[in-house]
Coordinates of C-alpha atoms in Angstrom, one line a residue:
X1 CA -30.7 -77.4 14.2
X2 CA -27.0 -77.4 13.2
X3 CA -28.5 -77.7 9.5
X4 CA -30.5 -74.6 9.5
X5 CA -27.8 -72.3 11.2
X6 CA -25.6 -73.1 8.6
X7 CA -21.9 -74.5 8.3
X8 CA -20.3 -74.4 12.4
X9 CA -16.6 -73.0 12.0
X10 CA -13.9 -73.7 14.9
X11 CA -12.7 -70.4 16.5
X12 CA -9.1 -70.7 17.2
X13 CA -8.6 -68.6 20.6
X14 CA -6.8 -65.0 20.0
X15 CA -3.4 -64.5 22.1
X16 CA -3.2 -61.0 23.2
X17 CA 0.0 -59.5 24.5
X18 CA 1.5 -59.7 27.5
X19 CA 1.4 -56.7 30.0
X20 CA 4.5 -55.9 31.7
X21 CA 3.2 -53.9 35.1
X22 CA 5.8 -53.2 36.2
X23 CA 6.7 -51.1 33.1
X24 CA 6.2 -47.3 33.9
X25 CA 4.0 -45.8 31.5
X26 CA 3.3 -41.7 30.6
X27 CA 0.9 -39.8 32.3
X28 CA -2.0 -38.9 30.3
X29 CA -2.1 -35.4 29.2
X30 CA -5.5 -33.9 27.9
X31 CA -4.1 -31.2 26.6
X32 CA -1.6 -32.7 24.5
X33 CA -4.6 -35.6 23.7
X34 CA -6.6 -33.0 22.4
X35 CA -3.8 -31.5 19.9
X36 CA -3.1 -34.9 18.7
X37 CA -0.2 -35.9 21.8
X38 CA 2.7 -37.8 20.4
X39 CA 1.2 -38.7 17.5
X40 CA 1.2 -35.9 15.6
X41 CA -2.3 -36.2 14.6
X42 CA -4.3 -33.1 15.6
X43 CA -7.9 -33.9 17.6
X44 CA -10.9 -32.3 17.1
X45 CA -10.2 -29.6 19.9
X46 CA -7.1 -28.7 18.7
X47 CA -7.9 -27.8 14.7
X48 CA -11.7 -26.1 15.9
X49 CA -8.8 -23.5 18.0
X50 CA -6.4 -23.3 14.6
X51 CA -9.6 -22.2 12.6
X52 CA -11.1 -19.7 15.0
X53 CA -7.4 -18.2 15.3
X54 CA -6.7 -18.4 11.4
X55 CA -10.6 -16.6 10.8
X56 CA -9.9 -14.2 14.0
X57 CA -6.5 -13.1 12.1
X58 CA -8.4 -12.9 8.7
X59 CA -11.1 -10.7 10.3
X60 CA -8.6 -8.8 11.4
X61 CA -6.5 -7.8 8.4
X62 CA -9.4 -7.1 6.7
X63 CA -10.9 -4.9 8.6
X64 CA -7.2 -2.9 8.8
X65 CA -7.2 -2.7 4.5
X66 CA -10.2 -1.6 4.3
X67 CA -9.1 1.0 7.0
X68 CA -6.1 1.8 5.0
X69 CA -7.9 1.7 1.6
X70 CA -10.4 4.8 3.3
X71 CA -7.7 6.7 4.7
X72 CA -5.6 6.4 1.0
X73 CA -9.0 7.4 -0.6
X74 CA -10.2 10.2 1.2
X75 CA -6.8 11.9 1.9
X76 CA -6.7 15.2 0.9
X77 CA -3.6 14.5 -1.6
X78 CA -2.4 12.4 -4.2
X79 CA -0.9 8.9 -2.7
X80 CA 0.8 6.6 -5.6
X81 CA 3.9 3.9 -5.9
X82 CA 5.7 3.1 -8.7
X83 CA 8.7 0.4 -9.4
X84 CA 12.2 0.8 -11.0
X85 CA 10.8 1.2 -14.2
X86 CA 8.6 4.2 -13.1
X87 CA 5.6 2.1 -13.9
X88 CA 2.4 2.8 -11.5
X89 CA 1.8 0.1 -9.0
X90 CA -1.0 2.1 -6.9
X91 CA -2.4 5.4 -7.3
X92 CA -5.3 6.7 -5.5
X93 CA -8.3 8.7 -7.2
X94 CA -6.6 12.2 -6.7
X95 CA -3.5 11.1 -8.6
X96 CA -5.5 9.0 -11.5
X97 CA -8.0 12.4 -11.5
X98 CA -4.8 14.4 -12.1
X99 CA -3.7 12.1 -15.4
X100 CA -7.4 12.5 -16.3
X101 CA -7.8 8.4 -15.6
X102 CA -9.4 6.0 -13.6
X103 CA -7.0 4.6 -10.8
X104 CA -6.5 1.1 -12.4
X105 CA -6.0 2.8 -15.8
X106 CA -2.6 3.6 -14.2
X107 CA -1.1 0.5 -13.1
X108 CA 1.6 -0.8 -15.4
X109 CA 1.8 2.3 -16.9
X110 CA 4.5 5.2 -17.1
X111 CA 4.5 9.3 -17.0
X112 CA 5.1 9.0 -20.6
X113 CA 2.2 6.7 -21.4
X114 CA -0.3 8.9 -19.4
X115 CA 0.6 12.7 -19.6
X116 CA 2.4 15.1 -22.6
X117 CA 6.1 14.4 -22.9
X118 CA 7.2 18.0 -20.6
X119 CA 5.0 17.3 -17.7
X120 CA 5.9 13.3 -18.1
X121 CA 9.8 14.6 -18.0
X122 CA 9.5 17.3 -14.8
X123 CA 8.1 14.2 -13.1
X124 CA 10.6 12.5 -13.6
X125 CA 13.4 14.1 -12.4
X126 CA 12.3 13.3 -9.2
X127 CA 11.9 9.8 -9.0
X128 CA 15.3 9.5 -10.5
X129 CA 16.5 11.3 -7.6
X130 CA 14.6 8.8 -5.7
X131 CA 16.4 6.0 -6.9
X132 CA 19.7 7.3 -7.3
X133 CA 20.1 8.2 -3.6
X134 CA 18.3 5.9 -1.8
X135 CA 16.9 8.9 -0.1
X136 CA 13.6 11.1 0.4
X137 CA 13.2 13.4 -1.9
X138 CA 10.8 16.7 -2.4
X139 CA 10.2 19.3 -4.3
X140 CA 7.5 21.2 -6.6
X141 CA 6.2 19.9 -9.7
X142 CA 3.3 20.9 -12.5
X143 CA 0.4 19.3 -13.9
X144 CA -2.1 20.4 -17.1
X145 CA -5.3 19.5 -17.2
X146 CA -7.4 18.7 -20.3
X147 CA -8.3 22.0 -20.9
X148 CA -4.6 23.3 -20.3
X149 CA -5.2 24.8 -16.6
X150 CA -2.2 24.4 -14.8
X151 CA -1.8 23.4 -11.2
X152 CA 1.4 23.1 -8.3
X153 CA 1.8 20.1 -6.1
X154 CA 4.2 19.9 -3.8
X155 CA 5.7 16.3 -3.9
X156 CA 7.6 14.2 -1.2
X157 CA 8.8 10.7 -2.7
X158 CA 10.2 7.9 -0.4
X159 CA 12.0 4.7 -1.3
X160 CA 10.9 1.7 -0.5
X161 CA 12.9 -1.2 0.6
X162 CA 13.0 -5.1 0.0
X163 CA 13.5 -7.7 2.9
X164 CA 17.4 -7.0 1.6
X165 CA 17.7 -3.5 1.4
X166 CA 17.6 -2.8 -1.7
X167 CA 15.2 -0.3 -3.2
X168 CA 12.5 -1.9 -5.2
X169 CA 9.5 1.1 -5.3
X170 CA 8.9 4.8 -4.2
X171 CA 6.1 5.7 -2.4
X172 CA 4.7 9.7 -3.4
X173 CA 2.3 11.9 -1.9
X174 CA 1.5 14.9 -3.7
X175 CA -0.1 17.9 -2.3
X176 CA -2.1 20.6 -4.1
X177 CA -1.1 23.7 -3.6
X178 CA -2.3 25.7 -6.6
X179 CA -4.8 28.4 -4.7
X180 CA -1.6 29.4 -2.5
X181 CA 0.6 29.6 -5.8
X182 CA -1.7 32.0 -7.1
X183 CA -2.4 33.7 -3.7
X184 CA 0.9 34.3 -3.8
X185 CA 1.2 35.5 -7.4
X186 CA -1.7 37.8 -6.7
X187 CA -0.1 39.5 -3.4
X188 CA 3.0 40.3 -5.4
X189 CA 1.0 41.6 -8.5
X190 CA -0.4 44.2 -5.7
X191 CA 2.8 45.1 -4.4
X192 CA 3.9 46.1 -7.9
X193 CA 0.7 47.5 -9.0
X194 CA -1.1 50.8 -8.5
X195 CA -4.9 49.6 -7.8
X196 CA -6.2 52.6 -9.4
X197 CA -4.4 52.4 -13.0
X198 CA -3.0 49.0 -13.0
X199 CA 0.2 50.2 -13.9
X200 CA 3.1 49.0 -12.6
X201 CA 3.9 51.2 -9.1
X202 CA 7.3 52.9 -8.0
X203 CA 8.2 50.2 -5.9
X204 CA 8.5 47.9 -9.0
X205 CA 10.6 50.9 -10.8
X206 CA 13.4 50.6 -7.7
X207 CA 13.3 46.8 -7.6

């Protein structure tokens, strides 16, 4: 019977180790089990919490840029950024619509690169203010589209700060106010201006 079993090997008998009871030991802690306890290694239970956190927090964020991304799009004003070299970093479709672009048309690209050389250097002088001063600046500034009309925004710019202070962007928001601007034109035009002859009136001979 030995034969047909095969070769009969001697088991040498294991020692296991001594237990000390009167040792005190931890108590066990399911909690701390389930994140991995002292062992640093994280259980089951603990990295299916991480991931529903981490995917809660995703969720989350993107539900606010897409939030963010409506509000910047539908805004009835121009919203951009640009960087110390004046170079476009954002711009909504109202501002690329005013350069006669597409938004991402603008990004990496200066005033001068998009719009003629007088309306690139008005622009300017604002976001040099920007940057000079560290502070908020406004004030009104032009545009021309392709078929030469010209329209009035009125622009606030703010700086925008790194981690250290320092000012790495602007943020602008430029409003339209061109039907105002002419409103306004038009109201003095008919304070100097006999209706009847379209000549100029005596009030604009005293002033």
């Amino acid at each position: 019977a030995a034969g047909r079993l095969g070769v009969m090997t001697s088991v040498e008998p294991r020692e296991e180790p001594a237990v000390n009871d009167n040792e005190p030991r931890p108590p066990f802690n399911a909690t701390e089990s389930a994140r991995g306890g002292r062992t640093g290694i994280a259980g089951p239970s603990g990295m299916a919490g991480d991931t529903t956190h981490f995917k809660r927090l995703e969720s989350e964020l993107l539900e606010k840029n897409a939030l963010l991304e409506s509000v910047l799009e539908n805004v009835d004003a121009c919203i951009y950024t640009k960087d110390r070299q004046r170079r476009y970093t954002y711009a909504n479709a109202k501002m690329a619509a005013v350069a006669g672009r597409a938004p991402h048309e603008l990004i990496g690209r200066t005033d001068e690169e998009l719009v003629s050389a007088d309306i690139a250097a008005d622009w300017r002088v604002l976001d040099d203010r920007v940057f000079a001063t560290g502070e908020t600046q406004s004030g009104e500034q032009i545009s021309a589209s392709a078929d030469g009309e010209i329209r009035h925004f009125w622009v606030v710019q703010i700086p925008q700060r790194d981690s250290g202070g320092e000012i790495v962007s602007l943020l602008g928001i430029a409003t339209d106010f061109t039907k105002f601007y002419r409103l306004k034109e038009e109201l003095a035009r008919q304070a100097t201006t006999d209706e009847l002859t379209g000549v100029r009136n005596r009030r604009s001979l005293l002033e």
